Tab-separated table of C-alpha atoms in Angstrom:
chain	number	residue	atom	x	y	z
Y	1	MET	CA	-116.648	-103.982	107.745
Y	2	ARG	CA	-116.026	-106.945	110.025
Y	3	THR	CA	-118.959	-108.789	108.452
Y	4	ILE	CA	-117.531	-108.248	104.970
Y	5	ILE	CA	-114.113	-109.605	106.018
Y	6	LEU	CA	-115.660	-112.716	107.590
Y	7	THR	CA	-117.745	-113.300	104.470
Y	8	LEU	CA	-114.692	-112.974	102.213
Y	9	PHE	CA	-112.717	-115.365	104.475
Y	10	ALA	CA	-115.499	-117.953	104.393
Y	11	ALA	CA	-115.760	-117.711	100.591
Y	12	THR	CA	-112.010	-118.075	100.222
Y	13	LEU	CA	-111.977	-121.137	102.504
Y	14	LEU	CA	-114.868	-122.709	100.586
Y	15	PHE	CA	-113.097	-122.062	97.270
Y	16	ALA	CA	-109.905	-123.654	98.589
Y	17	CYS	CA	-111.804	-126.710	99.807
Y	18	ASN	CA	-113.536	-127.068	96.460
Y	19	ASN	CA	-110.260	-126.783	94.586
Y	20	ASN	CA	-108.695	-129.400	96.860
Y	21	SER	CA	-111.634	-131.783	96.330
Y	22	ASP	CA	-111.294	-131.402	92.576
Y	23	LYS	CA	-107.706	-132.624	92.645
Y	24	ALA	CA	-107.422	-136.343	91.907
Y	25	ASP	CA	-105.555	-138.651	94.258
Y	26	ALA	CA	-103.990	-140.528	91.350
Y	27	TYR	CA	-103.881	-140.519	87.544
Y	28	GLY	CA	-103.515	-143.294	85.014
Y	29	ASN	CA	-104.903	-145.027	81.942
Y	30	PHE	CA	-107.447	-147.746	81.354
Y	31	GLU	CA	-106.193	-151.154	80.271
Y	32	VAL	CA	-107.672	-154.572	79.665
Y	33	VAL	CA	-106.467	-158.178	79.707
Y	34	GLU	CA	-106.062	-159.187	76.067
Y	35	THR	CA	-106.073	-162.805	74.910
Y	36	ILE	CA	-104.547	-163.832	71.593
Y	37	VAL	CA	-106.183	-166.993	70.277
Y	38	GLY	CA	-103.846	-169.219	68.264
Y	39	ALA	CA	-104.406	-172.202	66.002
Y	40	GLU	CA	-103.822	-175.709	67.369
Y	41	GLY	CA	-104.424	-177.563	64.123
Y	42	GLN	CA	-102.908	-177.317	60.660
Y	43	GLY	CA	-104.639	-176.955	57.331
Y	44	LYS	CA	-106.833	-174.765	55.204
Y	45	LEU	CA	-109.225	-172.540	57.142
Y	46	LEU	CA	-112.662	-173.518	55.840
Y	47	LYS	CA	-114.669	-171.301	58.177
Y	48	PHE	CA	-113.724	-168.266	60.289
Y	49	ILE	CA	-116.348	-165.856	61.615
Y	50	PRO	CA	-114.565	-163.389	63.977
Y	51	GLU	CA	-114.636	-159.759	62.853
Y	52	GLU	CA	-113.218	-156.765	64.688
Y	53	GLY	CA	-115.819	-155.425	67.123
Y	54	MET	CA	-117.815	-158.683	67.141
Y	55	GLN	CA	-119.080	-160.015	70.476
Y	56	LEU	CA	-118.231	-163.688	71.073
Y	57	LYS	CA	-119.317	-166.141	73.764
Y	58	THR	CA	-117.240	-168.651	75.698
Y	59	GLY	CA	-117.185	-172.059	73.984
Y	60	GLU	CA	-118.501	-170.733	70.678
Y	61	ILE	CA	-117.018	-172.453	67.604
Y	62	VAL	CA	-115.683	-169.596	65.497
Y	63	GLY	CA	-113.666	-171.470	62.883
Y	64	VAL	CA	-112.985	-174.856	61.283
Y	65	ILE	CA	-109.737	-176.150	59.767
Y	66	ASP	CA	-109.943	-178.756	56.991
Y	67	THR	CA	-109.899	-182.250	58.558
Y	68	THR	CA	-110.100	-184.379	55.387
Y	69	ALA	CA	-106.560	-185.788	55.703
Y	70	LEU	CA	-107.081	-186.552	59.397
Y	71	TRP	CA	-110.400	-188.276	58.713
Y	72	LEU	CA	-108.810	-190.511	56.060
Y	73	LYS	CA	-105.962	-191.361	58.418
Y	74	LYS	CA	-108.453	-192.324	61.114
Y	75	GLN	CA	-110.332	-194.616	58.701
Y	76	GLN	CA	-107.057	-196.313	57.766
Y	77	LEU	CA	-106.181	-196.867	61.421
Y	78	LEU	CA	-109.640	-198.253	62.138
Y	79	ALA	CA	-109.317	-200.729	59.259
Y	80	THR	CA	-105.866	-201.841	60.495
Y	81	LYS	CA	-107.238	-202.244	64.013
Y	82	LYS	CA	-110.140	-204.346	62.744
Y	83	ALA	CA	-107.732	-206.661	60.886
Y	84	ALA	CA	-105.565	-207.001	64.008
Y	85	GLU	CA	-108.611	-207.842	66.113
Y	86	SER	CA	-109.522	-210.565	63.587
Y	87	ARG	CA	-106.016	-212.032	63.889
Y	88	LEU	CA	-106.320	-211.895	67.650
Y	89	LEU	CA	-109.524	-213.959	67.536
Y	90	GLN	CA	-107.823	-216.545	65.324
Y	91	ILE	CA	-104.890	-216.794	67.723
Y	92	LYS	CA	-107.195	-217.234	70.694
Y	93	ALA	CA	-109.060	-219.996	68.844
Y	94	GLN	CA	-105.727	-221.657	68.060
Y	95	ILE	CA	-104.753	-221.524	71.734
Y	96	ASP	CA	-108.074	-223.137	72.693
Y	97	VAL	CA	-107.419	-226.014	70.252
Y	98	GLN	CA	-103.881	-226.487	71.580
Y	99	GLU	CA	-105.087	-226.456	75.173
Y	100	THR	CA	-107.648	-229.167	74.303
Y	101	GLN	CA	-104.943	-231.268	72.620
Y	102	LYS	CA	-102.686	-230.752	75.612
Y	103	ALA	CA	-105.395	-231.971	77.983
Y	104	THR	CA	-105.930	-235.090	75.843
Y	105	VAL	CA	-102.205	-235.865	75.646
Y	106	LEU	CA	-101.878	-235.303	79.403
Y	107	LYS	CA	-104.489	-237.975	80.057
Y	108	GLU	CA	-102.693	-240.326	77.674
Y	109	LYS	CA	-99.412	-239.563	79.417
Y	110	GLN	CA	-100.886	-240.340	82.822
Y	111	ARG	CA	-102.368	-243.579	81.465
Y	112	MET	CA	-99.008	-244.627	79.975
Y	113	GLU	CA	-97.243	-243.845	83.224
Y	114	ASN	CA	-99.552	-246.242	85.040
Y	115	LEU	CA	-99.071	-248.928	82.383
Y	116	VAL	CA	-95.281	-248.584	82.513
Y	117	LYS	CA	-95.430	-248.706	86.300
Y	118	ASP	CA	-97.362	-251.974	86.063
Y	119	LYS	CA	-94.924	-253.114	83.328
Y	120	ALA	CA	-97.854	-253.435	80.937
Y	121	ALA	CA	-96.374	-251.119	78.283
Y	122	PRO	CA	-92.861	-250.303	77.084
Y	123	GLU	CA	-91.212	-247.050	78.287
Y	124	LYS	CA	-90.740	-245.940	74.677
Y	125	GLN	CA	-94.482	-245.307	74.352
Y	126	LEU	CA	-94.364	-243.164	77.479
Y	127	ASP	CA	-91.414	-241.247	76.073
Y	128	ASP	CA	-93.311	-240.596	72.839
Y	129	VAL	CA	-96.375	-239.292	74.684
Y	130	THR	CA	-94.209	-237.161	76.966
Y	131	GLY	CA	-92.521	-235.691	73.897
Y	132	GLN	CA	-95.873	-234.801	72.349
Y	133	TYR	CA	-96.926	-233.130	75.599
Y	134	LYS	CA	-93.786	-230.967	75.713
Y	135	ILE	CA	-94.193	-229.981	72.075
Y	136	LEU	CA	-97.770	-228.829	72.730
Y	137	GLU	CA	-96.622	-226.825	75.747
Y	138	SER	CA	-93.988	-225.074	73.585
Y	139	GLN	CA	-96.535	-224.378	70.861
Y	140	ILE	CA	-98.949	-222.859	73.380
Y	141	VAL	CA	-96.226	-220.586	74.780
Y	142	SER	CA	-95.309	-219.485	71.254
Y	143	THR	CA	-98.941	-218.842	70.309
Y	144	LYS	CA	-99.538	-216.830	73.497
Y	145	THR	CA	-96.509	-214.707	72.598
Y	146	GLN	CA	-98.139	-213.965	69.244
Y	147	ASN	CA	-101.337	-213.133	71.124
Y	148	GLN	CA	-99.501	-210.570	73.293
Y	149	SER	CA	-97.809	-209.074	70.251
Y	150	VAL	CA	-101.092	-208.564	68.401
Y	151	ALA	CA	-102.761	-207.216	71.555
Y	152	GLY	CA	-99.930	-204.683	71.868
Y	153	GLU	CA	-100.383	-203.736	68.210
Y	154	ILE	CA	-104.094	-203.131	68.813
Y	155	GLU	CA	-103.352	-200.952	71.862
Y	156	SER	CA	-100.883	-198.928	69.795
Y	157	LEU	CA	-103.541	-198.435	67.105
Y	158	VAL	CA	-106.063	-197.340	69.756
Y	159	GLN	CA	-103.645	-194.654	70.970
Y	160	GLN	CA	-102.955	-193.501	67.395
Y	161	ILE	CA	-106.694	-193.209	66.768
Y	162	LYS	CA	-107.055	-191.109	69.943
Y	163	GLN	CA	-104.249	-188.834	68.747
Y	164	VAL	CA	-105.954	-188.324	65.380
Y	165	GLU	CA	-109.276	-187.650	67.121
Y	166	ASP	CA	-107.524	-185.084	69.312
Y	167	GLN	CA	-106.081	-183.413	66.210
Y	168	ILE	CA	-109.540	-183.382	64.639
Y	169	SER	CA	-111.035	-181.765	67.749
Y	170	LYS	CA	-108.296	-179.105	67.670
Y	171	SER	CA	-109.291	-178.296	64.098
Y	172	TYR	CA	-112.390	-176.663	65.562
Y	173	ILE	CA	-111.465	-173.183	66.825
Y	174	VAL	CA	-113.287	-172.593	70.113
Y	175	ASN	CA	-113.534	-169.094	71.564
Y	176	PRO	CA	-112.060	-169.110	75.116
Y	177	LEU	CA	-113.965	-166.246	76.758
Y	178	ASP	CA	-116.821	-163.769	76.545
Y	179	GLY	CA	-115.521	-160.625	74.926
Y	180	THR	CA	-115.037	-158.341	71.966
Y	181	VAL	CA	-112.746	-159.100	69.021
Y	182	LEU	CA	-110.048	-156.421	68.968
Y	183	GLU	CA	-107.940	-157.590	66.019
Y	184	LYS	CA	-108.160	-160.259	63.316
Y	185	TYR	CA	-105.005	-161.799	61.833
Y	186	ILE	CA	-106.244	-164.371	59.306
Y	187	GLU	CA	-108.936	-164.809	56.667
Y	188	PRO	CA	-110.935	-167.853	55.499
Y	189	ALA	CA	-109.120	-170.065	52.931
Y	190	GLU	CA	-105.714	-169.159	54.370
Y	191	ILE	CA	-103.483	-171.888	55.825
Y	192	ALA	CA	-103.426	-172.173	59.604
Y	193	THR	CA	-100.481	-173.710	61.442
Y	194	PRO	CA	-100.105	-174.650	65.128
Y	195	GLY	CA	-99.290	-171.545	67.149
Y	196	LYS	CA	-100.295	-169.079	64.438
Y	197	ASN	CA	-102.230	-166.085	65.833
Y	198	LEU	CA	-105.840	-165.968	64.650
Y	199	TYR	CA	-107.436	-163.085	66.541
Y	200	LYS	CA	-107.217	-160.981	69.703
Y	201	ILE	CA	-110.119	-160.796	72.130
Y	202	ALA	CA	-110.783	-159.017	75.426
Y	203	ASN	CA	-113.647	-158.676	77.863
Y	204	LEU	CA	-114.510	-154.975	77.749
Y	205	SER	CA	-117.366	-155.182	80.253
Y	206	THR	CA	-114.903	-154.341	83.035
Y	207	LEU	CA	-111.737	-152.314	82.453
Y	208	LYS	CA	-108.877	-151.655	84.829
Y	209	LEU	CA	-107.635	-148.158	85.563
Y	210	LYS	CA	-103.944	-148.450	86.408
Y	211	VAL	CA	-102.770	-145.522	88.512
Y	212	TYR	CA	-99.687	-144.740	90.607
Y	213	VAL	CA	-99.935	-143.531	94.190
Y	214	SER	CA	-97.299	-142.248	96.590
Y	215	GLY	CA	-96.301	-144.167	99.682
Y	216	SER	CA	-98.058	-141.644	101.892
Y	217	LEU	CA	-101.382	-142.566	100.260
Y	218	LEU	CA	-101.008	-146.331	100.775
Y	219	PRO	CA	-102.459	-146.400	104.311
Y	220	GLN	CA	-105.668	-144.885	102.934
Y	221	ILE	CA	-106.390	-147.599	100.373
Y	222	LYS	CA	-106.949	-151.352	100.427
Y	223	ILE	CA	-108.089	-154.101	98.062
Y	224	GLY	CA	-111.884	-154.165	97.694
Y	225	GLN	CA	-112.225	-150.494	98.603
Y	226	LYS	CA	-114.755	-148.416	96.652
Y	227	VAL	CA	-113.390	-145.288	94.970
Y	228	THR	CA	-114.606	-142.716	92.484
Y	229	VAL	CA	-113.170	-142.700	88.967
Y	230	LYS	CA	-113.547	-139.742	86.649
Y	231	ILE	CA	-113.112	-139.607	82.896
Y	232	ASP	CA	-113.214	-136.651	80.517
Y	233	GLU	CA	-116.675	-135.693	79.324
Y	234	ASP	CA	-115.503	-132.620	77.419
Y	235	SER	CA	-112.710	-130.077	77.685
Y	236	LYS	CA	-114.116	-128.637	80.946
Y	237	SER	CA	-116.134	-131.315	82.735
Y	238	ASN	CA	-115.737	-134.940	83.853
Y	239	GLN	CA	-117.952	-137.985	84.232
Y	240	SER	CA	-117.912	-139.922	87.525
Y	241	LEU	CA	-117.911	-143.712	87.697
Y	242	ASP	CA	-117.757	-146.225	90.538
Y	243	GLY	CA	-114.577	-148.243	90.895
Y	244	THR	CA	-113.191	-150.997	93.130
Y	245	ILE	CA	-109.510	-151.404	93.973
Y	246	SER	CA	-108.544	-154.915	92.834
Y	247	TRP	CA	-104.740	-154.894	93.094
Y	248	ILE	CA	-102.005	-152.969	94.891
Y	249	SER	CA	-98.365	-153.514	94.039
Y	250	SER	CA	-96.188	-154.753	96.894
Y	251	GLN	CA	-93.078	-153.057	95.512
Y	252	ALA	CA	-92.316	-149.437	94.837
Y	253	GLU	CA	-91.161	-148.273	91.428
Y	254	PHE	CA	-90.296	-145.036	89.694
Y	255	THR	CA	-93.236	-143.301	88.057
Y	256	PRO	CA	-93.473	-144.169	84.320
Y	257	LYS	CA	-92.092	-141.491	82.008
Y	258	ILE	CA	-95.528	-140.836	80.540
Y	259	ILE	CA	-96.744	-139.486	83.880
Y	260	GLN	CA	-96.651	-135.746	84.576
Y	261	THR	CA	-93.399	-133.791	84.850
Y	262	LYS	CA	-89.794	-134.900	85.219
Y	263	GLU	CA	-90.009	-134.097	88.945
Y	264	GLU	CA	-92.959	-136.465	89.250
Y	265	ARG	CA	-91.222	-139.216	87.272
Y	266	VAL	CA	-88.275	-139.497	89.648
Y	267	LYS	CA	-90.539	-140.206	92.633
Y	268	GLN	CA	-91.124	-143.759	93.803
Y	269	VAL	CA	-94.756	-144.819	93.682
Y	270	TYR	CA	-96.938	-147.916	93.921
Y	271	ALA	CA	-99.065	-149.208	91.061
Y	272	VAL	CA	-102.755	-149.702	91.795
Y	273	LYS	CA	-105.465	-151.242	89.593
Y	274	ILE	CA	-109.125	-150.274	89.868
Y	275	ASP	CA	-111.941	-152.314	88.300
Y	276	VAL	CA	-114.531	-150.141	86.566
Y	277	VAL	CA	-117.707	-151.483	84.967
Y	278	ASN	CA	-117.775	-150.283	81.377
Y	279	ASP	CA	-121.082	-149.145	79.915
Y	280	GLY	CA	-119.414	-148.377	76.588
Y	281	ARG	CA	-118.011	-144.986	77.467
Y	282	ILE	CA	-114.557	-146.245	78.464
Y	283	LYS	CA	-111.987	-147.119	75.809
Y	284	VAL	CA	-108.657	-148.897	76.233
Y	285	GLY	CA	-105.873	-146.354	76.766
Y	286	MET	CA	-108.240	-143.575	77.872
Y	287	PRO	CA	-106.923	-141.481	80.784
Y	288	GLY	CA	-108.688	-141.589	84.129
Y	289	GLU	CA	-108.466	-140.139	87.627
Y	290	MET	CA	-108.977	-141.811	91.000
Y	291	PHE	CA	-110.630	-140.080	93.938
Y	292	ILE	CA	-110.668	-141.602	97.393
Y	293	ALA	CA	-113.934	-140.878	99.227
Y	294	ALA	CA	-113.635	-138.308	102.001
Y	295	ALA	CA	-114.803	-140.891	104.549
Y	296	ASN	CA	-111.826	-143.100	103.658
Y	297	LYS	CA	-109.263	-140.334	104.024
């Protein structure tokens, strides 16, 4: 009789331990960081390849906005810049001629100064040469001002050309990250405008299970810790996956209303995110459970 009682006690204890091990330490849902790609250029969408469920790579050109108007504007600016550069060359040549004339008149002025000093020439001739020298100086200053003005015009045109080139580059829609297209908001031949949403993409290779744990459980977890995550396989069994704690909230909050009973919702808990490698079985919004390994408890 004693043997039977001991056997029943051991079985009961084992059943209780098994039941306790089956209870998750936290519950939550899987989520993912979603990126909405918007247009930076404006115009008719000539090409757009994203489709829902399509896998895209970082840096891949997935669409092109019509750049005809921008290309024509760039050609016009280039032609204006070329004409300004031609004027600049003419002005520089004019300055060279004036500088040569100035040097010649300066020599004549110095010669007349010596002649007047020796009383070999009247002062009027010196005054005339001095006047010519001052006129040339004024002309050179004026011409150099024109040179600066044209140079400034060319610099302005260079900046305008860079702006147009930047707009042209933004007419190519470049995918920002490796991931799966979740939603598509526009079709080819439609008009894109800056800021308009084009498609939504997310990297589904790793999903985050966001769970809520009580304060008493905090000392048992830390960032980088390995945990077990379980998802529903069918109505009676679960599938186990490896997870890594990547974030723990520093502030307590009330449990979201979607969690458990009203009694559970009024408790203060801490949000925790667990990275789980997705082999295709996990879907965004799917419920999941977190189990802390016995060695960590």
